[in-house]
Tab-separated table of C-alpha atoms and ligand atoms in Angstrom:
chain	number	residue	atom	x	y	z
A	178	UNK	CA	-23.994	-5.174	10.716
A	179	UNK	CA	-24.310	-8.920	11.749
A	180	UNK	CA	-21.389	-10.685	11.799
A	181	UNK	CA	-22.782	-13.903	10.854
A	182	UNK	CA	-19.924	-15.093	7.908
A	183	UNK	CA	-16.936	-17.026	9.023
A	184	UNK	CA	-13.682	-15.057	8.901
A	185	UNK	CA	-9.600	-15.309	9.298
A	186	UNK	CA	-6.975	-12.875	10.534
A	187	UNK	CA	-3.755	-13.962	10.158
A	188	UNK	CA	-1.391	-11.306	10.994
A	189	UNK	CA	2.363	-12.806	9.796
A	190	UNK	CA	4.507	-9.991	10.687
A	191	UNK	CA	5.927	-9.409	13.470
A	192	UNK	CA	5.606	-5.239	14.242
A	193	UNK	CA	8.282	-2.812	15.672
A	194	UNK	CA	7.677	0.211	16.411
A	195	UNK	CA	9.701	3.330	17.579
A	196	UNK	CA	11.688	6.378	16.442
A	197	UNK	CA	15.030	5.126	16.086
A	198	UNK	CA	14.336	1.569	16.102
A	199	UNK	CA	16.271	1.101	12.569
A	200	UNK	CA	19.329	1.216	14.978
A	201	UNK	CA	18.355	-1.930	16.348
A	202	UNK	CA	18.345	-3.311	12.535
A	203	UNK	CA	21.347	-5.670	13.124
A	204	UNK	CA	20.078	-7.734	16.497
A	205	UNK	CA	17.026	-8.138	14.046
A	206	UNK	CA	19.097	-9.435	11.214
A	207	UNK	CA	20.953	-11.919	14.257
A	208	UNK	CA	17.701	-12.878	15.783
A	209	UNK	CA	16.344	-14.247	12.613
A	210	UNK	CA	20.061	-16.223	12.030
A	211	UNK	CA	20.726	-13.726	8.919
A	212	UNK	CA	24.464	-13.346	8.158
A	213	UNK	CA	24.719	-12.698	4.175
A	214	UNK	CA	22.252	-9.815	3.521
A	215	UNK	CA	20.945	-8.529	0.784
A	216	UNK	CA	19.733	-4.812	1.172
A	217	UNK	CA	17.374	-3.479	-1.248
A	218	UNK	CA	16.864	0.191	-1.811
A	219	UNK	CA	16.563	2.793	-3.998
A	220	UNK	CA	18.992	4.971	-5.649
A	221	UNK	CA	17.407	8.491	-3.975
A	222	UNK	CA	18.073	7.043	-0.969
A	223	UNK	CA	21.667	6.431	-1.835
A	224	UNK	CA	22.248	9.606	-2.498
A	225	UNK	CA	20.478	10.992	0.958
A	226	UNK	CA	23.094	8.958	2.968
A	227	UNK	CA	20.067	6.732	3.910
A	228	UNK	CA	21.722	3.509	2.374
A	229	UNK	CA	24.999	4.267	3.882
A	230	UNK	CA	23.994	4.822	7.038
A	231	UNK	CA	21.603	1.136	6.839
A	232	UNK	CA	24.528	-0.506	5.460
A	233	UNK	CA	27.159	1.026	8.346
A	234	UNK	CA	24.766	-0.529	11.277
A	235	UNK	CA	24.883	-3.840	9.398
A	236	UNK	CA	28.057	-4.027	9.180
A	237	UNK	CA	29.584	-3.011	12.461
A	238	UNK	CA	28.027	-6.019	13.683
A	239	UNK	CA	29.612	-8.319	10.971
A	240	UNK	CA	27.365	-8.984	8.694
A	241	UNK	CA	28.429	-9.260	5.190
A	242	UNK	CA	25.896	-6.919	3.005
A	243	UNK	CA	25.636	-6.564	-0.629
A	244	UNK	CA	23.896	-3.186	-1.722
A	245	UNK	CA	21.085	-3.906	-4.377
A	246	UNK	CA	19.475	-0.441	-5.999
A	247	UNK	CA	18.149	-1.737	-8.836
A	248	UNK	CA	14.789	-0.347	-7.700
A	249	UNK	CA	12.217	0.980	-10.078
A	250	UNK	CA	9.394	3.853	-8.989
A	251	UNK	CA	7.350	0.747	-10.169
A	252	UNK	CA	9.308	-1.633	-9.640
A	253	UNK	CA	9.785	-4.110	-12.547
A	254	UNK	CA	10.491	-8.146	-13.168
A	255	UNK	CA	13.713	-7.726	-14.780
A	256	UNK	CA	14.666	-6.043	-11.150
A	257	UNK	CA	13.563	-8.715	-9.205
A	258	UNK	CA	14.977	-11.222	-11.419
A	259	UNK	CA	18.319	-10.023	-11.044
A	260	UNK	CA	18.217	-9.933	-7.495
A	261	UNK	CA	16.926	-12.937	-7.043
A	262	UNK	CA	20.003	-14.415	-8.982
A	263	UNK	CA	22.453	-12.277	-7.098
A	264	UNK	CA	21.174	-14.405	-3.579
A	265	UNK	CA	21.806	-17.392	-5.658
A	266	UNK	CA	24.934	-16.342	-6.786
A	267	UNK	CA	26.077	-14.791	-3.224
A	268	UNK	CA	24.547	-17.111	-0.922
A	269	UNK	CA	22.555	-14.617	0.682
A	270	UNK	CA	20.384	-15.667	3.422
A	271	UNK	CA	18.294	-12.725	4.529
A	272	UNK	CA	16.725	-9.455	2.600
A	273	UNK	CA	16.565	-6.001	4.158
A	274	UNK	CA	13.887	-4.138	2.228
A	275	UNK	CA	14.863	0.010	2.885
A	276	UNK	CA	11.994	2.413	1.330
A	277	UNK	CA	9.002	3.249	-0.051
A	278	UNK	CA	6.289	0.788	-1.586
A	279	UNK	CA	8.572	-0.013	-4.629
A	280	UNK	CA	11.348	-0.952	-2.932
A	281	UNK	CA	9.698	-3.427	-0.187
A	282	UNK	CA	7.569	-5.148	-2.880
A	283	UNK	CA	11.053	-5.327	-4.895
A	284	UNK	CA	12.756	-6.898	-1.490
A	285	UNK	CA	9.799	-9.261	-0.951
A	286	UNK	CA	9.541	-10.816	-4.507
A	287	UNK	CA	13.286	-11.125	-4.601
A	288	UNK	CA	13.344	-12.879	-1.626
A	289	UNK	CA	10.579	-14.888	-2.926
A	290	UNK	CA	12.360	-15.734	-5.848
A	291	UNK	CA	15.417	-16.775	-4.466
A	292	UNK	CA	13.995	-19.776	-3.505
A	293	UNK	CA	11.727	-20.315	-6.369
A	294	UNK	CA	11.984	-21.403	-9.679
A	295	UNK	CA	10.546	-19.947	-12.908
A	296	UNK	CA	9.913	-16.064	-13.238
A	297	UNK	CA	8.244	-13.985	-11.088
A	298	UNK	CA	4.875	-13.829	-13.145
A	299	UNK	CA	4.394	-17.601	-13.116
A	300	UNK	CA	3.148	-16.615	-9.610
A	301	UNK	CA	0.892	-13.763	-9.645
A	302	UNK	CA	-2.529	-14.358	-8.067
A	303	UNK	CA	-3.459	-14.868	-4.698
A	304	UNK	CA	-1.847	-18.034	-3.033
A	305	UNK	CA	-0.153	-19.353	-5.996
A	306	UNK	CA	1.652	-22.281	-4.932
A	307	UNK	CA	5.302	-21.766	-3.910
A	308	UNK	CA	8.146	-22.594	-1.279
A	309	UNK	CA	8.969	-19.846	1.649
A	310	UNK	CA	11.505	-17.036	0.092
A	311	UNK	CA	14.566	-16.174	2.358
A	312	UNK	CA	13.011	-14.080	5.611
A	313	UNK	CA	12.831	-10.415	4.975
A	314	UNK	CA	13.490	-7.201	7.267
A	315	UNK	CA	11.082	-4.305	6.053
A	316	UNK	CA	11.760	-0.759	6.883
A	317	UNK	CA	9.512	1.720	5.237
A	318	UNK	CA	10.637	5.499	4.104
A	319	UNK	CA	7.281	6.351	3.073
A	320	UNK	CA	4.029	6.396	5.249
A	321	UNK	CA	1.386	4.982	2.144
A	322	UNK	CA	1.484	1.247	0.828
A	323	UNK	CA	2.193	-0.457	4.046
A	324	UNK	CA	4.081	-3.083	2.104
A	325	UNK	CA	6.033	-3.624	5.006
A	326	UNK	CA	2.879	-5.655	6.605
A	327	UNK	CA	0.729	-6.435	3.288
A	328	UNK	CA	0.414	-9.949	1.679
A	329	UNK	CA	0.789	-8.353	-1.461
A	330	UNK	CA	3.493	-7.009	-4.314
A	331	UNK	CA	2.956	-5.320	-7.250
A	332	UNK	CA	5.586	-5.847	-9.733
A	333	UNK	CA	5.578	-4.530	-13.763
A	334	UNK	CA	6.494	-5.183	-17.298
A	335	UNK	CA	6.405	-2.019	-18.615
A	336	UNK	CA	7.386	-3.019	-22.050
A	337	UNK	CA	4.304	-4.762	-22.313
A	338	UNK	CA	2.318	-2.201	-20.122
A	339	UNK	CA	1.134	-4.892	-17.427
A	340	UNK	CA	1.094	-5.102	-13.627
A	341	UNK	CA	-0.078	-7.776	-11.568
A	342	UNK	CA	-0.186	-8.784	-8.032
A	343	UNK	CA	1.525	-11.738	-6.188
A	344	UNK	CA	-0.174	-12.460	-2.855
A	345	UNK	CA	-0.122	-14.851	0.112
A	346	UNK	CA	1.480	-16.177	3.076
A	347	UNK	CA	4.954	-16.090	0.917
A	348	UNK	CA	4.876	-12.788	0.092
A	349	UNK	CA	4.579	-11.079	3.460
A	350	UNK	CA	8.032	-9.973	5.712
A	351	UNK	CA	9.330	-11.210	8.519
A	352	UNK	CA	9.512	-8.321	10.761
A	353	UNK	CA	8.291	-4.984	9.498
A	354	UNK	CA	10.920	-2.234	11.462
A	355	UNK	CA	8.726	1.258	11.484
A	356	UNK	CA	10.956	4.104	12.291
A	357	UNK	CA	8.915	6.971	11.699
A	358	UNK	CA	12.419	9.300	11.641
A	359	UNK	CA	13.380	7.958	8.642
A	360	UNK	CA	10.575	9.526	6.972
A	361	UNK	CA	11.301	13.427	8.730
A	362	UNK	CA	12.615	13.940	4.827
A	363	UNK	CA	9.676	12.908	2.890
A	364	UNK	CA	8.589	15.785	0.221
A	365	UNK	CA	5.283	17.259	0.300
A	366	UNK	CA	4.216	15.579	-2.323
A	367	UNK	CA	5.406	12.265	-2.108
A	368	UNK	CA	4.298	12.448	1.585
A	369	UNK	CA	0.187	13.635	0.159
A	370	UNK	CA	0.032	10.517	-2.352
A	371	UNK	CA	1.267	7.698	-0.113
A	372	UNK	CA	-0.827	9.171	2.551
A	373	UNK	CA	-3.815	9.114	0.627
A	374	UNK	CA	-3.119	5.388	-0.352
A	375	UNK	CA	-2.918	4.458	3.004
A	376	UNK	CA	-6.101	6.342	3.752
A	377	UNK	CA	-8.033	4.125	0.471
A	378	UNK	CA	-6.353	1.079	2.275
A	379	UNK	CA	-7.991	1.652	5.367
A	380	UNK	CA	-11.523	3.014	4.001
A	381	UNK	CA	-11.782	0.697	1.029
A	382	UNK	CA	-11.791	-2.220	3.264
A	383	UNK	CA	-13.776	-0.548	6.069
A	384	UNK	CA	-16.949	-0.001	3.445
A	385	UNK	CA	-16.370	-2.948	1.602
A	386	UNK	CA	-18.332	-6.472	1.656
A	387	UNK	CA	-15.372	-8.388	2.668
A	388	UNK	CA	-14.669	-6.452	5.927
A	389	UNK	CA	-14.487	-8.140	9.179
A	390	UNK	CA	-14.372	-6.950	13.145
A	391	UNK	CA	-10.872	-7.237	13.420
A	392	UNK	CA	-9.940	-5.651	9.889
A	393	UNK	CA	-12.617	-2.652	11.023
A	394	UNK	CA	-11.100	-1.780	14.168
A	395	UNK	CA	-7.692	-1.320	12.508
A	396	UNK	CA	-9.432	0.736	9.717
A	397	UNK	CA	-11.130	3.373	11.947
A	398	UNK	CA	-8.060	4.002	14.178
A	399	UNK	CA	-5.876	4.097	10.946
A	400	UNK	CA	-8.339	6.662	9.252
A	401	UNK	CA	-8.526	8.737	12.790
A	402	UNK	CA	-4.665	9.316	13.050
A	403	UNK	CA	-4.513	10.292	9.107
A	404	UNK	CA	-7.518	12.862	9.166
A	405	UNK	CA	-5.398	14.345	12.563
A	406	UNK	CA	-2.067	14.228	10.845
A	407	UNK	CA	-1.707	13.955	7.384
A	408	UNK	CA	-1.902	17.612	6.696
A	409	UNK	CA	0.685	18.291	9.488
A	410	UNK	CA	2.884	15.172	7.797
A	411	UNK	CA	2.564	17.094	4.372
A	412	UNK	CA	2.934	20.792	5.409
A	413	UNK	CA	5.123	20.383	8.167
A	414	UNK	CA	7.297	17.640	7.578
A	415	UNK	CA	9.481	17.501	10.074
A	416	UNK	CA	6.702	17.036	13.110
A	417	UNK	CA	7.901	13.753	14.456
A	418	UNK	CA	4.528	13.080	15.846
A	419	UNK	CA	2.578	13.267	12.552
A	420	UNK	CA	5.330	11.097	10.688
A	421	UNK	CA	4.826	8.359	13.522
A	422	UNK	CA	0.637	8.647	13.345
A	423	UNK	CA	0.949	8.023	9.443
A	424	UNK	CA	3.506	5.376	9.086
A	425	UNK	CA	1.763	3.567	12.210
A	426	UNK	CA	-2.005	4.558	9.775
A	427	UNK	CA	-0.130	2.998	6.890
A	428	UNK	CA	0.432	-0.034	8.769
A	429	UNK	CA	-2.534	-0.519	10.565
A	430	UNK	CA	-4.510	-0.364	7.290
A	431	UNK	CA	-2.145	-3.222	5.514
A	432	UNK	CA	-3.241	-5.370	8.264
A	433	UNK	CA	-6.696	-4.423	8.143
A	434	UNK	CA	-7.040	-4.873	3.903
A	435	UNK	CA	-5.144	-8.285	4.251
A	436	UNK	CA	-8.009	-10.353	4.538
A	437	UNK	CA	-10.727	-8.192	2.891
A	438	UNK	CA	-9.167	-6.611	-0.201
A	439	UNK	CA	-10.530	-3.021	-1.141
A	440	UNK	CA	-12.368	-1.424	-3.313
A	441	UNK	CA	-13.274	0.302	-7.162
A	442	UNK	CA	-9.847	2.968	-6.622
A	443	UNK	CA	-7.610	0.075	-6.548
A	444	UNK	CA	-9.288	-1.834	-8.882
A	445	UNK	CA	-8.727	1.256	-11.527
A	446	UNK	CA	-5.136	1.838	-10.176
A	447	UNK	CA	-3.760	-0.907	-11.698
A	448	UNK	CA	-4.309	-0.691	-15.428
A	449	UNK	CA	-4.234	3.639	-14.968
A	450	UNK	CA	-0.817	3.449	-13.358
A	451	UNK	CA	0.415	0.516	-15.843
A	452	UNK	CA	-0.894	1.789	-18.997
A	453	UNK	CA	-0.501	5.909	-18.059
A	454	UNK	CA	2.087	5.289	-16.026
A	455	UNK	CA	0.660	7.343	-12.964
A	456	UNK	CA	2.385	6.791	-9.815
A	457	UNK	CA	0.034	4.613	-7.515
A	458	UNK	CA	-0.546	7.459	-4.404
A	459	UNK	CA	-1.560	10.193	-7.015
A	460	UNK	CA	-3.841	7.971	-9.182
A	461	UNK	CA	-5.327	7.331	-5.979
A	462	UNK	CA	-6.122	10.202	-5.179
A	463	UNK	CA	-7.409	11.239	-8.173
A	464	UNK	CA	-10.023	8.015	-8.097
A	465	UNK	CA	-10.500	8.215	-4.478
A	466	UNK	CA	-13.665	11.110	-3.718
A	467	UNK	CA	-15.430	10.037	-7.356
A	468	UNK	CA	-15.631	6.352	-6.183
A	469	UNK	CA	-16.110	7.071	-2.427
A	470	UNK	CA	-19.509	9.503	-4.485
A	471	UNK	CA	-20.780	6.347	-6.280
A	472	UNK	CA	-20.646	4.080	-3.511
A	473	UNK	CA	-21.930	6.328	-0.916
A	474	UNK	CA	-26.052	4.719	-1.369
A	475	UNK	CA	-24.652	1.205	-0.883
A	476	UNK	CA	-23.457	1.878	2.846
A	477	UNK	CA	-24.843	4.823	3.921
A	478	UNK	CA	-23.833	4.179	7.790
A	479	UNK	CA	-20.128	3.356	7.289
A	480	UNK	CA	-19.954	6.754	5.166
A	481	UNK	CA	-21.506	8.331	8.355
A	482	UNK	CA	-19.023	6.549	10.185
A	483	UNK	CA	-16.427	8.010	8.676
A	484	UNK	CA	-17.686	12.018	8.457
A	485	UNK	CA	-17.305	11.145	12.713
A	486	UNK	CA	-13.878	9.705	11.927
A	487	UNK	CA	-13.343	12.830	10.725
A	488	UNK	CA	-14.770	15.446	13.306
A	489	UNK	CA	-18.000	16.219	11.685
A	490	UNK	CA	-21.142	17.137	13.795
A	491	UNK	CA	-23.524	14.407	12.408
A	492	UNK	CA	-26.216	14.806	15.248
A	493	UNK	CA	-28.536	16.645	13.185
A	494	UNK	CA	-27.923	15.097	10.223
A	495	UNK	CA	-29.947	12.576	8.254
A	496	UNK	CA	-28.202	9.207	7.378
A	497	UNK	CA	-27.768	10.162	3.912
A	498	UNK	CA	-26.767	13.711	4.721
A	499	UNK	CA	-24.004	12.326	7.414
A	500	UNK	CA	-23.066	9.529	4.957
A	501	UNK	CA	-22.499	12.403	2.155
A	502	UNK	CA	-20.072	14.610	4.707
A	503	UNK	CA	-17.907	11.328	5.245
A	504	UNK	CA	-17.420	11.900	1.271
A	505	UNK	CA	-17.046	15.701	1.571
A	506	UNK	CA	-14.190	15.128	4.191
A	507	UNK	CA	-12.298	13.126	2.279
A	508	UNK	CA	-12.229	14.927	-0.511
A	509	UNK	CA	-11.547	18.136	0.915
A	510	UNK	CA	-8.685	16.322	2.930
A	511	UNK	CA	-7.630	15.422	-0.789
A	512	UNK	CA	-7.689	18.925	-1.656
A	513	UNK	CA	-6.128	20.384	0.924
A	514	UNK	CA	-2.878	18.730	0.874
A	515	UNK	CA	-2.547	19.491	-2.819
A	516	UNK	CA	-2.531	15.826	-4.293
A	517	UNK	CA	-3.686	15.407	-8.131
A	518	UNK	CA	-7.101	15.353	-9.411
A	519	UNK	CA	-7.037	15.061	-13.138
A	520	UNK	CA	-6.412	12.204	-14.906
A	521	UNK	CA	-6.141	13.873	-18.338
A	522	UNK	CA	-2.788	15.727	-16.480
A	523	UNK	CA	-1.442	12.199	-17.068
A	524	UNK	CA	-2.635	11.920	-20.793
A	525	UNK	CA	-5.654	9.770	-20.202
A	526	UNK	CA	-8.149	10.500	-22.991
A	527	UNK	CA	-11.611	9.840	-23.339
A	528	UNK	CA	-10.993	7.045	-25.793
A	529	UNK	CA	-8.833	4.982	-23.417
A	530	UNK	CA	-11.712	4.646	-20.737
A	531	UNK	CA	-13.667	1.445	-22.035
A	532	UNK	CA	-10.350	-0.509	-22.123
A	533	UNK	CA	-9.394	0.420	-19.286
A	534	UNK	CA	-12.485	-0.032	-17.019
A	535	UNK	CA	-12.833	-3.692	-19.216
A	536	UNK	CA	-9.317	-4.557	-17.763
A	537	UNK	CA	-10.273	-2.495	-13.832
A	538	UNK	CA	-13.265	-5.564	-14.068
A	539	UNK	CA	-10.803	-8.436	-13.937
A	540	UNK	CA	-9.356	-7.296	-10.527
A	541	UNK	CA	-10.021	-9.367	-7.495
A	542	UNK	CA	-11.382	-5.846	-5.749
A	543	UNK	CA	-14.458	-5.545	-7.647
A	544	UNK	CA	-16.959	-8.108	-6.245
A	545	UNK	CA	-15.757	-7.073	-2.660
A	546	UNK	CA	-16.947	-3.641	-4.002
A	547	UNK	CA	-19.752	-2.238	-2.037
A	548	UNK	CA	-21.670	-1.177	-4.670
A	549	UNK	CA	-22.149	-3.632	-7.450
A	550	UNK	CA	-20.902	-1.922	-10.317
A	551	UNK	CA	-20.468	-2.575	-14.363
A	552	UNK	CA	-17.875	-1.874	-16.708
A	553	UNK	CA	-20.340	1.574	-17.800
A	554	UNK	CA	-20.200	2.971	-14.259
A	555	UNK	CA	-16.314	2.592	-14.118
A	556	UNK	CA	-15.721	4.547	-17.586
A	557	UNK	CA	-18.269	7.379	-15.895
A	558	UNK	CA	-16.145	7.220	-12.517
A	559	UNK	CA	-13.335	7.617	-14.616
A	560	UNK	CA	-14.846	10.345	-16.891
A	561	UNK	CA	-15.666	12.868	-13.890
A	562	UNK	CA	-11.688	12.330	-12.791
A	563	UNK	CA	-10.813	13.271	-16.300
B	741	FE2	FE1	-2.674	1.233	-2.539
C-alpha cells in the first residue's frame, strides 16, 4: 500500500502500565490537582470488594470520594445524567472510571456532562461542539472495549431502543491506569466477548480504507498478543501474563481505531445490541468471521497478513488461499474459546434483518468498510449469523 493520503494521530491519553499500578491511583488523582472525586463503577464490582478496595486507596490519601454505581451493562442517559448532576451538586472535580466498557464510557460522558449543558444526546456524533468535561482516571476490569484510551462512548435509551456514539477530543480520559491484576477474576465468558471486541478493534481498522502506518503497527502487535493469549486469558484465568497481553491488545487497538474507525461488525453492533439487546463482545463475535468472509476479496493481502499474525504457514499458499486462512483463524479462535454464534439465540428473526441492516447503513463505519457493501449484503451477512 502507498501511503500517499494525509493523516493524524493524536494519541490524548496518557498510558500506565503495570500489575499493581491501581495502587498508585491516588498520586494520579494529586498529579492532575483532583481532590473531590467521583468514582464510577459498577455494582458487581461492589460486591467483589473491588470498589472498596479503589475507594480505601483514595481515601487514605485524603481525598474526599463519592461512590457512583449507577452503571448499566449498557450504560444508559438517565445514568449519566444523574451523575453529571451529582458533580454539580458535590463540587466534584475529577472522575475515576473503575470497570469494564460500560462503566468507563459512563465515567467519561459524566464527566463530560458536568461541564456541559443540555443532555447527553444533544452531543452524539463525532466532534460535536462542547467545553472540556472534568479530567478523568480510567482503570479497566475487562480486557475488550479499550474505552480507557478510545475517543468514543456509547451510551443508550433503551426505552426507545437507540444507541449512539459521542466522539472527540472531549470524550477521551486523562490517564488510562491498566492494571492487568484487576482483571485475574474475569469469567470465561465475559473474558471471550471483550476479547473478541478488542480483536474486531484491532482488525477492523487494520483492513479497513481509513487505516494509517501508525494505526497499523498498533493493530498487528495488538492482534499478535490476542491470537497468543486470549485462549490462555479465557481458560486459564488467572495467568497474569495473558491478562497483561490482552488488556495491553485492548489498548493498543483503541489507539489504533481512533483515527480510522472500523468496519461492517461494528456497524451491525449497534442497532443488534440496541434493538436485541445483545451484549456488545458477544454480538461481535457472532458478526465477526461472516463479515471478515465477505470482505476477504477486497484486501486479499491484509487477510494474508493476518493468517501470519496468527502462525499460519502461508509460503505455499496462493494470495487468496493465505488471505482465506487469516479468516479461518479467526474464526476458529472464535470457536475455540466458546463465544456465541447465533443471533437467533438472542431472538433475532428473519423479519427484523432489513430494518436493521437499513439502520447498520447510517453508521460512520460503513464507507471506511473495505468492501463497498449495500443494505442487501448486510441482511445476507446477517442471515448466515442467524
Ligand atoms: Fe467494539
Amino acid at each position: 500500500m502507498n501511503y500517499y493520503r494525509n493523516f493524524s494521530f493524536d494519541l490524548q491519553t496518557r498510558i500506565e502500565f503495570g500489575v499493581e499500578i491501581v495502587e498508585s491511583l491516588a498520586e494520579q488523582v494529586i498529579g492532575l490537582d483532583g481532590k473531590q472525586v467521583l468514582l464510577v463503577s459498577d455494582p458487581g464490582l461492589v460486591a467483589v470488594g473491588v470498589v472498596g478496595r479503589v475507594t480505601e486507596i483514595l481515601t487514605a490519601a485524603n481525598l474526599d470520594v463519592i461512590v457512583f454505581t449507577e452503571v448499566e451493562p449498557e450504560p444508559e442517559a438517565r445514568g449519566v445524567m444523574a451523575g453529571a448532576q451529582l458533580c454539580k451538586d458535590e463540587d466534584r472535580d475529577l472522575v475515576v472510571g473503575l470497570g469494564g466498557g460500560s462503566a468507563l464510557d459512563t465515567a467519561k460522558t459524566i464527566a463530560l456532562m458536568a461541564k456541559n449543558e443540555g443532555h447527553i444526546r444533544d452531543y452524539a456524533g463525532l466532534n460535536v461542539p462542547s467545553e472540556p468535561g472534568l479530567p478523568v482516571i480510567a482503570v479497566p476490569t475487562t480486557a475488550g472495549t479499550g474505552s480507557e484510551c478510545a475517543v468514543w462512548s456509547v451510551i443508550s435509551e433503551k426505552s426507545v431502543n437507540i444507541k449512539y456514539g459521542i466522539g472527540g477530543r472531549n470524550m477521551t480520559a486523562t490517564v488510562a491506569l491498566c492494571d492487568p491484576s484487576l482483571l485475574l477474576s474475569l469469567p470465561a465468558r465475559l473474558t471471550a466477548g471483550t476479547g473478541v471486541d478488542a480483536l474486531a478493534h484491532a482488525l477492523e481498522s487494520y483492513v479497513n480504507k481509513a487505516t494509517q502506518p501508525i494505526s497499523e503497527a498498533l493493530s498487528e502487535k495488538a492482534m499478535e498478543l490476542i491470537a497468543r493469549s486470549l485462549r490462555t486469558a479465557v481458560y486459564n484465568g488467572a495467568e497474569i501474563q495473558a491478562r497483561s497481553d490482552m488488556l495491553i491488545a485492548s489498548t493498543m487497538a483503541a489507539c489504533a481505531f481512533a483515527p480510522t474507525r472500523l468496519g461492517l461488525a461494528h456497524a451491525m453492533a449497534m442497532p443488534l445490541g440496541a434493538k436485541a439487546k445483545i451484549p456488545h463482545g458477544d454480538v461481535i463475535s457472532i458478526l465477526l468471521p461472516e463479515v471478515m468472509r465477505f470482505n476477504m476479496v477486497a484486501n486479499l493481502d491484509k487477510f494474508a497478513r493476518i493468517a501470519q499474525i496468527f502462525g499460519a504457514d502461508t509460503r505455499s499458499l496462493s494470495r487468496r488461499e493465505a488471505a482465506s486462512a487469516g479468516v479461518e483463524a479467526v474464526a476458529q479462535l472464535v470457536s475455540d474459546i466458546g463465544a456465541p454464534n447465533s443471533l437467533s439465540a438472542y431472538g433475532v428473526a428473519e423479519t427484523d434483518l432489513e430494518e436493521l441492516a437499513a439502520e447498520s447503513m447510517e453508521s460512520g463505519n460503513i464507507v471506511v468498510n473495505p468492501r463497498a457493501v449495500t443494505a442487501s449484503d448486510l441482511v445476507e451477512i446477517m442471515r448466515r449469523c442467524l
